[in-house]
Structures are given as C-alpha cells and as structure tokens.
PDB file of C-alpha atoms and ligand atoms in Angstrom:
ATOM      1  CA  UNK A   1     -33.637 -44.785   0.081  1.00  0.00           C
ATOM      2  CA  UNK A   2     -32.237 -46.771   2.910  1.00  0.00           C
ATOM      3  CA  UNK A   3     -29.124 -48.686   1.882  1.00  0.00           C
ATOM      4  CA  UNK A   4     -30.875 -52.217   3.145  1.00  0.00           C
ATOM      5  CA  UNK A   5     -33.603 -51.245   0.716  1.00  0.00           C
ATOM      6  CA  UNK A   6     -31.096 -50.717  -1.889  1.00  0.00           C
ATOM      7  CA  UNK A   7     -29.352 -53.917  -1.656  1.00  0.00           C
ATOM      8  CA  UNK A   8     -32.667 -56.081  -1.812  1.00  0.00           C
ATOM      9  CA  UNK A   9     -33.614 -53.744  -4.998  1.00  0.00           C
ATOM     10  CA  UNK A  10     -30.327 -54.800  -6.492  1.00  0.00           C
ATOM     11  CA  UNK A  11     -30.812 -58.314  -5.474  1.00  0.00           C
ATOM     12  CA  UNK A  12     -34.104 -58.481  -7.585  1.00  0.00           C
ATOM     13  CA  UNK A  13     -32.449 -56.587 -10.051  1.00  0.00           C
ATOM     14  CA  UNK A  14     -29.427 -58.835 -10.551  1.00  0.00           C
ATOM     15  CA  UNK A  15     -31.693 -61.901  -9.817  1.00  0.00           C
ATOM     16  CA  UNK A  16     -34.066 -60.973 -12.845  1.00  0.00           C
ATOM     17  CA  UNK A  17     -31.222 -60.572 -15.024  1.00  0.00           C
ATOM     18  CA  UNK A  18     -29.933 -63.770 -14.392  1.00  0.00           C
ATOM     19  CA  UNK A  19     -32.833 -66.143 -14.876  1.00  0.00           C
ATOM     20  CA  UNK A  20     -35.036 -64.103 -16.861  1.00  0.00           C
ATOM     21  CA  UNK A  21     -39.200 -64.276 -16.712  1.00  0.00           C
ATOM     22  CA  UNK A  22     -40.777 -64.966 -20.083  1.00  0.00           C
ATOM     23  CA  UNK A  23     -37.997 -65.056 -21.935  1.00  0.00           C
ATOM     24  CA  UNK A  24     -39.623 -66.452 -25.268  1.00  0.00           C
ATOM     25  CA  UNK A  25     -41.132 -65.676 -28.144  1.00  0.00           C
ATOM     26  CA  UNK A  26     -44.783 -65.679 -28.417  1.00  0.00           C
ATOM     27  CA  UNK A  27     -46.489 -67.836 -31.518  1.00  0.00           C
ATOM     28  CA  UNK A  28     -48.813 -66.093 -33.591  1.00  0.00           C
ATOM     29  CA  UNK A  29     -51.117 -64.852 -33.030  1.00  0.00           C
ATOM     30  CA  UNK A  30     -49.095 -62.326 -31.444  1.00  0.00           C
ATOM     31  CA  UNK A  31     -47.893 -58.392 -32.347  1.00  0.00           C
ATOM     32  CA  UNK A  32     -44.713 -57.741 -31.379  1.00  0.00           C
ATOM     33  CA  UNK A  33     -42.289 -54.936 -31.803  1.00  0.00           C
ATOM     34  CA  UNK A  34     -38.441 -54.336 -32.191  1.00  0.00           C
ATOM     35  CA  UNK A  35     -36.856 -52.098 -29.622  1.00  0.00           C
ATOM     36  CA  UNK A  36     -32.914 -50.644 -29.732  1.00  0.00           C
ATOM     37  CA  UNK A  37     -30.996 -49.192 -27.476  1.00  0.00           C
ATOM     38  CA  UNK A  38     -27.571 -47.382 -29.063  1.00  0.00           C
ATOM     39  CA  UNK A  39     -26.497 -45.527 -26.450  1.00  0.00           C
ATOM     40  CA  UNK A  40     -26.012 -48.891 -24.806  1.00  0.00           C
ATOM     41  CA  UNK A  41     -26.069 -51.870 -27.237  1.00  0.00           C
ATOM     42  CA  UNK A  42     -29.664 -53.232 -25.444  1.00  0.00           C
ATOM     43  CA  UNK A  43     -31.848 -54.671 -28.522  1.00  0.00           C
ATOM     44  CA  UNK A  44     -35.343 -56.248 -27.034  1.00  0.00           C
ATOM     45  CA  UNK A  45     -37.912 -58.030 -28.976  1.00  0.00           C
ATOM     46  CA  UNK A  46     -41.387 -57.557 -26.972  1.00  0.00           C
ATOM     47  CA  UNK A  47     -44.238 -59.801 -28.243  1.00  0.00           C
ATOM     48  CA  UNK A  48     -47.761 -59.490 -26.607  1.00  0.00           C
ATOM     49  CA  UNK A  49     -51.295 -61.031 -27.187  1.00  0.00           C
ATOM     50  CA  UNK A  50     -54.315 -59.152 -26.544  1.00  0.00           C
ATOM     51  CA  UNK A  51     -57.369 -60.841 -25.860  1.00  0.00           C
ATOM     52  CA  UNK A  52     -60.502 -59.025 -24.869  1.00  0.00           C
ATOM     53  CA  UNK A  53     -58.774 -55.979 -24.646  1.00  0.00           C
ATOM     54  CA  UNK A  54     -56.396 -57.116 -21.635  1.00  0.00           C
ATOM     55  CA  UNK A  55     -53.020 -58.235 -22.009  1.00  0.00           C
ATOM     56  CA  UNK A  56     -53.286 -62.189 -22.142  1.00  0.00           C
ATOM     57  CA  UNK A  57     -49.717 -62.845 -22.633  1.00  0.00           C
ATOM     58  CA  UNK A  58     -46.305 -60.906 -22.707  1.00  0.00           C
ATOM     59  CA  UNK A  59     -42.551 -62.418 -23.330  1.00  0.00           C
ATOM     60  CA  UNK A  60     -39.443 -60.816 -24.649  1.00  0.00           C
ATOM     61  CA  UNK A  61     -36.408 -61.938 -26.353  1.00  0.00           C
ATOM     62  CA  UNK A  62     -32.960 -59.794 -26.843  1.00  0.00           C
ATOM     63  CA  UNK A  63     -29.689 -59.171 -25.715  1.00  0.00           C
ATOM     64  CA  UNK A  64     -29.055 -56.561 -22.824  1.00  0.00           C
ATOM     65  CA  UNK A  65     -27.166 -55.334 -20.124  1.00  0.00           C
ATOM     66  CA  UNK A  66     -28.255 -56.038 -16.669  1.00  0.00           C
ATOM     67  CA  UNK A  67     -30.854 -53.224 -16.326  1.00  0.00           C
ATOM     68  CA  UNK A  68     -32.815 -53.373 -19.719  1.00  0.00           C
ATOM     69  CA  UNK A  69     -32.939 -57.886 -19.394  1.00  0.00           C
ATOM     70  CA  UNK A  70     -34.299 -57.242 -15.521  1.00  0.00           C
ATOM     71  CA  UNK A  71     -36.790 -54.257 -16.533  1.00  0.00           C
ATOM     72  CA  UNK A  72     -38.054 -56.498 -19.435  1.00  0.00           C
ATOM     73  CA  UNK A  73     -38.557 -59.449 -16.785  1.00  0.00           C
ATOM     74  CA  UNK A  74     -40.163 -57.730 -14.505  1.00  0.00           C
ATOM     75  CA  UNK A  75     -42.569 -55.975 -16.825  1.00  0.00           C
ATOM     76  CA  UNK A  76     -43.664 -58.625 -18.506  1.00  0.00           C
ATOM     77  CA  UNK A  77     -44.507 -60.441 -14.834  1.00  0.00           C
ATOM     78  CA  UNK A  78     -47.074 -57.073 -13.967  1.00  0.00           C
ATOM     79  CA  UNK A  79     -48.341 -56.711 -17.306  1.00  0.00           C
ATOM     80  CA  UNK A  80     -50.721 -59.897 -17.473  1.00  0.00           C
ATOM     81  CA  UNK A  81     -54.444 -58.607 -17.176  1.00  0.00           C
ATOM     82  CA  UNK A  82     -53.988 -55.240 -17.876  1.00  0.00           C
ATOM     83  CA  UNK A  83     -55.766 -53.260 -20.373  1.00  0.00           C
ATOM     84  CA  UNK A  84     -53.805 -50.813 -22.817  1.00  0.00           C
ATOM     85  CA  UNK A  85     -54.771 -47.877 -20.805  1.00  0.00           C
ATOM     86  CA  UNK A  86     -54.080 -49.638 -17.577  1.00  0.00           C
ATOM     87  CA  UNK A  87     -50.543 -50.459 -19.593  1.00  0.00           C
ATOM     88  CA  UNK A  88     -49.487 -46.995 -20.267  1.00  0.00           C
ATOM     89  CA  UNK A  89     -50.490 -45.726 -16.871  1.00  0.00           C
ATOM     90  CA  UNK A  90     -48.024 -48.277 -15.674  1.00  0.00           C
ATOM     91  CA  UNK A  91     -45.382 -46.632 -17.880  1.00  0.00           C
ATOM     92  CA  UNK A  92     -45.932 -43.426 -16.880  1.00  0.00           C
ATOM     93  CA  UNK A  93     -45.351 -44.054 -12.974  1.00  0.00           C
ATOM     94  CA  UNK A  94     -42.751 -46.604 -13.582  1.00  0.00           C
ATOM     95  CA  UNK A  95     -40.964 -43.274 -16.265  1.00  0.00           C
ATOM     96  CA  UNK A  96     -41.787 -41.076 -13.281  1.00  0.00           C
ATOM     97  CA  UNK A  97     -39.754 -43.601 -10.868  1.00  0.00           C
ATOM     98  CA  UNK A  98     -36.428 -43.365 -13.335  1.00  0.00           C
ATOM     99  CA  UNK A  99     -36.154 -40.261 -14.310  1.00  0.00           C
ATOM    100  CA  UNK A 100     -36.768 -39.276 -10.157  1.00  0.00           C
ATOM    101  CA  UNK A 101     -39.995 -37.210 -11.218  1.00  0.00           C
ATOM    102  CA  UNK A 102     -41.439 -39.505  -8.279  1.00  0.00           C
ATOM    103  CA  UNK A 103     -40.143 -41.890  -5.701  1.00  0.00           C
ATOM    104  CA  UNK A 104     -40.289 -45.116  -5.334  1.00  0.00           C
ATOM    105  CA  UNK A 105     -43.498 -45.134  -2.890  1.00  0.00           C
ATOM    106  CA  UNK A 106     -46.043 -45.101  -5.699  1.00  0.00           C
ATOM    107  CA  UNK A 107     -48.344 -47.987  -4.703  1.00  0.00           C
ATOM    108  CA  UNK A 108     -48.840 -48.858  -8.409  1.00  0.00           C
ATOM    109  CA  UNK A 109     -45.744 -49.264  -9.013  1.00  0.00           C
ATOM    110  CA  UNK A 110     -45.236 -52.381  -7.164  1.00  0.00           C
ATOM    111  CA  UNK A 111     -42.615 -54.721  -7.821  1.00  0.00           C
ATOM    112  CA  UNK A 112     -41.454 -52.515 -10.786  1.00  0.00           C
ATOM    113  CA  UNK A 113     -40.123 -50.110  -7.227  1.00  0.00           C
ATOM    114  CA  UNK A 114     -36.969 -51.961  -7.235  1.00  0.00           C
ATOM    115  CA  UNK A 115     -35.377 -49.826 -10.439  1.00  0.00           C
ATOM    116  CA  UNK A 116     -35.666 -46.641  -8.001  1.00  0.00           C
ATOM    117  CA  UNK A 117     -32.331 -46.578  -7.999  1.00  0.00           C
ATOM    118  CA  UNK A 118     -31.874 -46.178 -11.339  1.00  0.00           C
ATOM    119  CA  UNK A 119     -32.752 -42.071 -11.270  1.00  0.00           C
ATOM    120  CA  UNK A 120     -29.702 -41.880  -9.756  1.00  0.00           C
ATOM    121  CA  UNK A 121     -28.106 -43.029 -12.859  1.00  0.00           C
ATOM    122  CA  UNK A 122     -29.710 -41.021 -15.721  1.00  0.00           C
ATOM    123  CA  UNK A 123     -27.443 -43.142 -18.274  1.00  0.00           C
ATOM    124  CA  UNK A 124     -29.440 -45.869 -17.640  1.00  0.00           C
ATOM    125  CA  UNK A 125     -32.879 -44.601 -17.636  1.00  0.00           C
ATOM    126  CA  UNK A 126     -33.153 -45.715 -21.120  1.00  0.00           C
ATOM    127  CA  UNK A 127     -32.149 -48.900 -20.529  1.00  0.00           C
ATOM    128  CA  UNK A 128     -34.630 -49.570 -17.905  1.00  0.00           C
ATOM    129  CA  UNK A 129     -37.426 -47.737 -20.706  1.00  0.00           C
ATOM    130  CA  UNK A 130     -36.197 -49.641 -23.686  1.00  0.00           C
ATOM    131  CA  UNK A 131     -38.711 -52.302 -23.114  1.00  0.00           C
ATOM    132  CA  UNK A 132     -41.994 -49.891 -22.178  1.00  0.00           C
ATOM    133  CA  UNK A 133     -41.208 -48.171 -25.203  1.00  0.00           C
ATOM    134  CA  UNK A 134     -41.390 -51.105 -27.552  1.00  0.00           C
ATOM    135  CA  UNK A 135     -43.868 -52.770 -25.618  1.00  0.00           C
ATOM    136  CA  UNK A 136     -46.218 -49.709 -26.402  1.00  0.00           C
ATOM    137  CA  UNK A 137     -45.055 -49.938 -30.136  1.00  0.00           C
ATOM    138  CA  UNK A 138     -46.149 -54.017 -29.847  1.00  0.00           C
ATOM    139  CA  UNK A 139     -49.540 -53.543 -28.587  1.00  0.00           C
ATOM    140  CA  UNK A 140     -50.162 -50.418 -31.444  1.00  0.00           C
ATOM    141  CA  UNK A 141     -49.098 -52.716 -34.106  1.00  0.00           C
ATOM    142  CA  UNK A 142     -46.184 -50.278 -35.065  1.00  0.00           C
ATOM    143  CA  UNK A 143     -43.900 -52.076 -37.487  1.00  0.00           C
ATOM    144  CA  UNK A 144     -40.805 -49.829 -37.471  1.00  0.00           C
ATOM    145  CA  UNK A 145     -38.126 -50.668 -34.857  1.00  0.00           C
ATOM    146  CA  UNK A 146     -38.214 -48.234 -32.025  1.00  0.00           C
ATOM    147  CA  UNK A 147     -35.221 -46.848 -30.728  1.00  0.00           C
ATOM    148  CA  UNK A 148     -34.493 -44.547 -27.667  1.00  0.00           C
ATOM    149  CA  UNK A 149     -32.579 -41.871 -29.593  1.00  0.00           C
TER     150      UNK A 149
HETATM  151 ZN1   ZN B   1     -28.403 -50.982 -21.131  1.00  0.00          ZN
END
C-alpha cells in the first residue's frame, strides 16, 4: 500500500472514531447482541432490525479503542439492505482483508478497505472483528455475550 493511501485510510479511520455513525441503541423491536474484547478492553453492543429478510437498521453502542469504535461505524454504514447471507459474505472478505489472507482491492469490500492496514498489526485484528462477530450473534438471536477469546 502506498503511504498516501495509508494516510487517507487512517484519516477515515481516526475520523470514524471520533464522531461515530449510528451510535445508538435501537428500540425494540430489535435483536441485539453483546460483544467483548479482553485482549483489549473493547466491549460493543450491536443491535439490528431485520425486516423482510434485509438488514433495515443497524447501530452500536460500547466503549473501544480507536479501531473496534471506527470498524463498528463503518459497518454499520454498509450493512443497510443487506440480507444475512449478503452480511456474512461481507465478513468474510472484510476477515480476509485483516488477517492479510487478501488485499485491500476486493471490490466488495468498499469503504470497509480502509482497515487494510490493520493485517499489519495482527494485535488488532480482533479489534477491528469484535463488531462482525457480535453482529452475526445479533442477527442469530444468540443471547450469550460473544467474546474474541
Ligand atoms: Zn481494541
């Protein structure tokens, strides 16, 4: 990755972190799911409604470091319309992305490219997960917390 690239993927990173998208919680009726983080602190709270089978509406509340509040904004801006399936595709390329299984030209990926640079940082790859995983645990109607260990 170019180093010009790299400092606007920061930029959106940092940006997102600051002023958070959809940072709310969702009335009912809404499922929503727990998510925890211990190798870093990051606890998210991911609430989405499903309506026709698509994802109608998506917010999260928590407390995080920088990565796991701007991969929680961001996912809940790409999620709206999507099916389940169409959800967990998502996750896969965006898991893919992280962990540097693929880079960050994946067309599908979007605006969720910017946390490219995070496979360079495997520490954080959980951070940037954290909210995927619970948001998959939201939209199955799991009730116990998830956690990435
Ligand atoms: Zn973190």
């Amino acid at each position: 990755m170019n180093e010009e690239l790299r400092d606007l993927y920061q930029d959106v990173i940092i940006e997102h972190s600051k002023r958070p998208r959809n940072n709310r919680a969702l009335e009912a009726p809404a499922n929503s799911a727990q998510g925890y983080n211990p190798l870093c602190g990051d606890q998210v709270k991911i609430y989405v409604r499903m309506d026709d089978g698509k994802v109608a509406d998506v917010a999260f509340e928590g407390a995080g470091c920088a990565i796991s509040t701007a991969s929680a904004s961001v996912m809940t801006e790409t999620l709206k319309g999507m099916s389940a399936d169409e959800a967990e595709a998502l996750f896969t390329s965006f898991h893919d992305l992280v962990t540097g299984a693929a880079g960050p030209d994946d067309e599908d990926l979007g605006k969720l490219a910017v946390f490219g640079g995070v496979s360079e940082f495997p520490a954080r790859v959980k951070c940037a997960t954290l909210c995927w995983h619970t948001l998959r645990a939201a939209i199955a109607g799991q009730e116990d917390p998830v956690t990435t260990e």
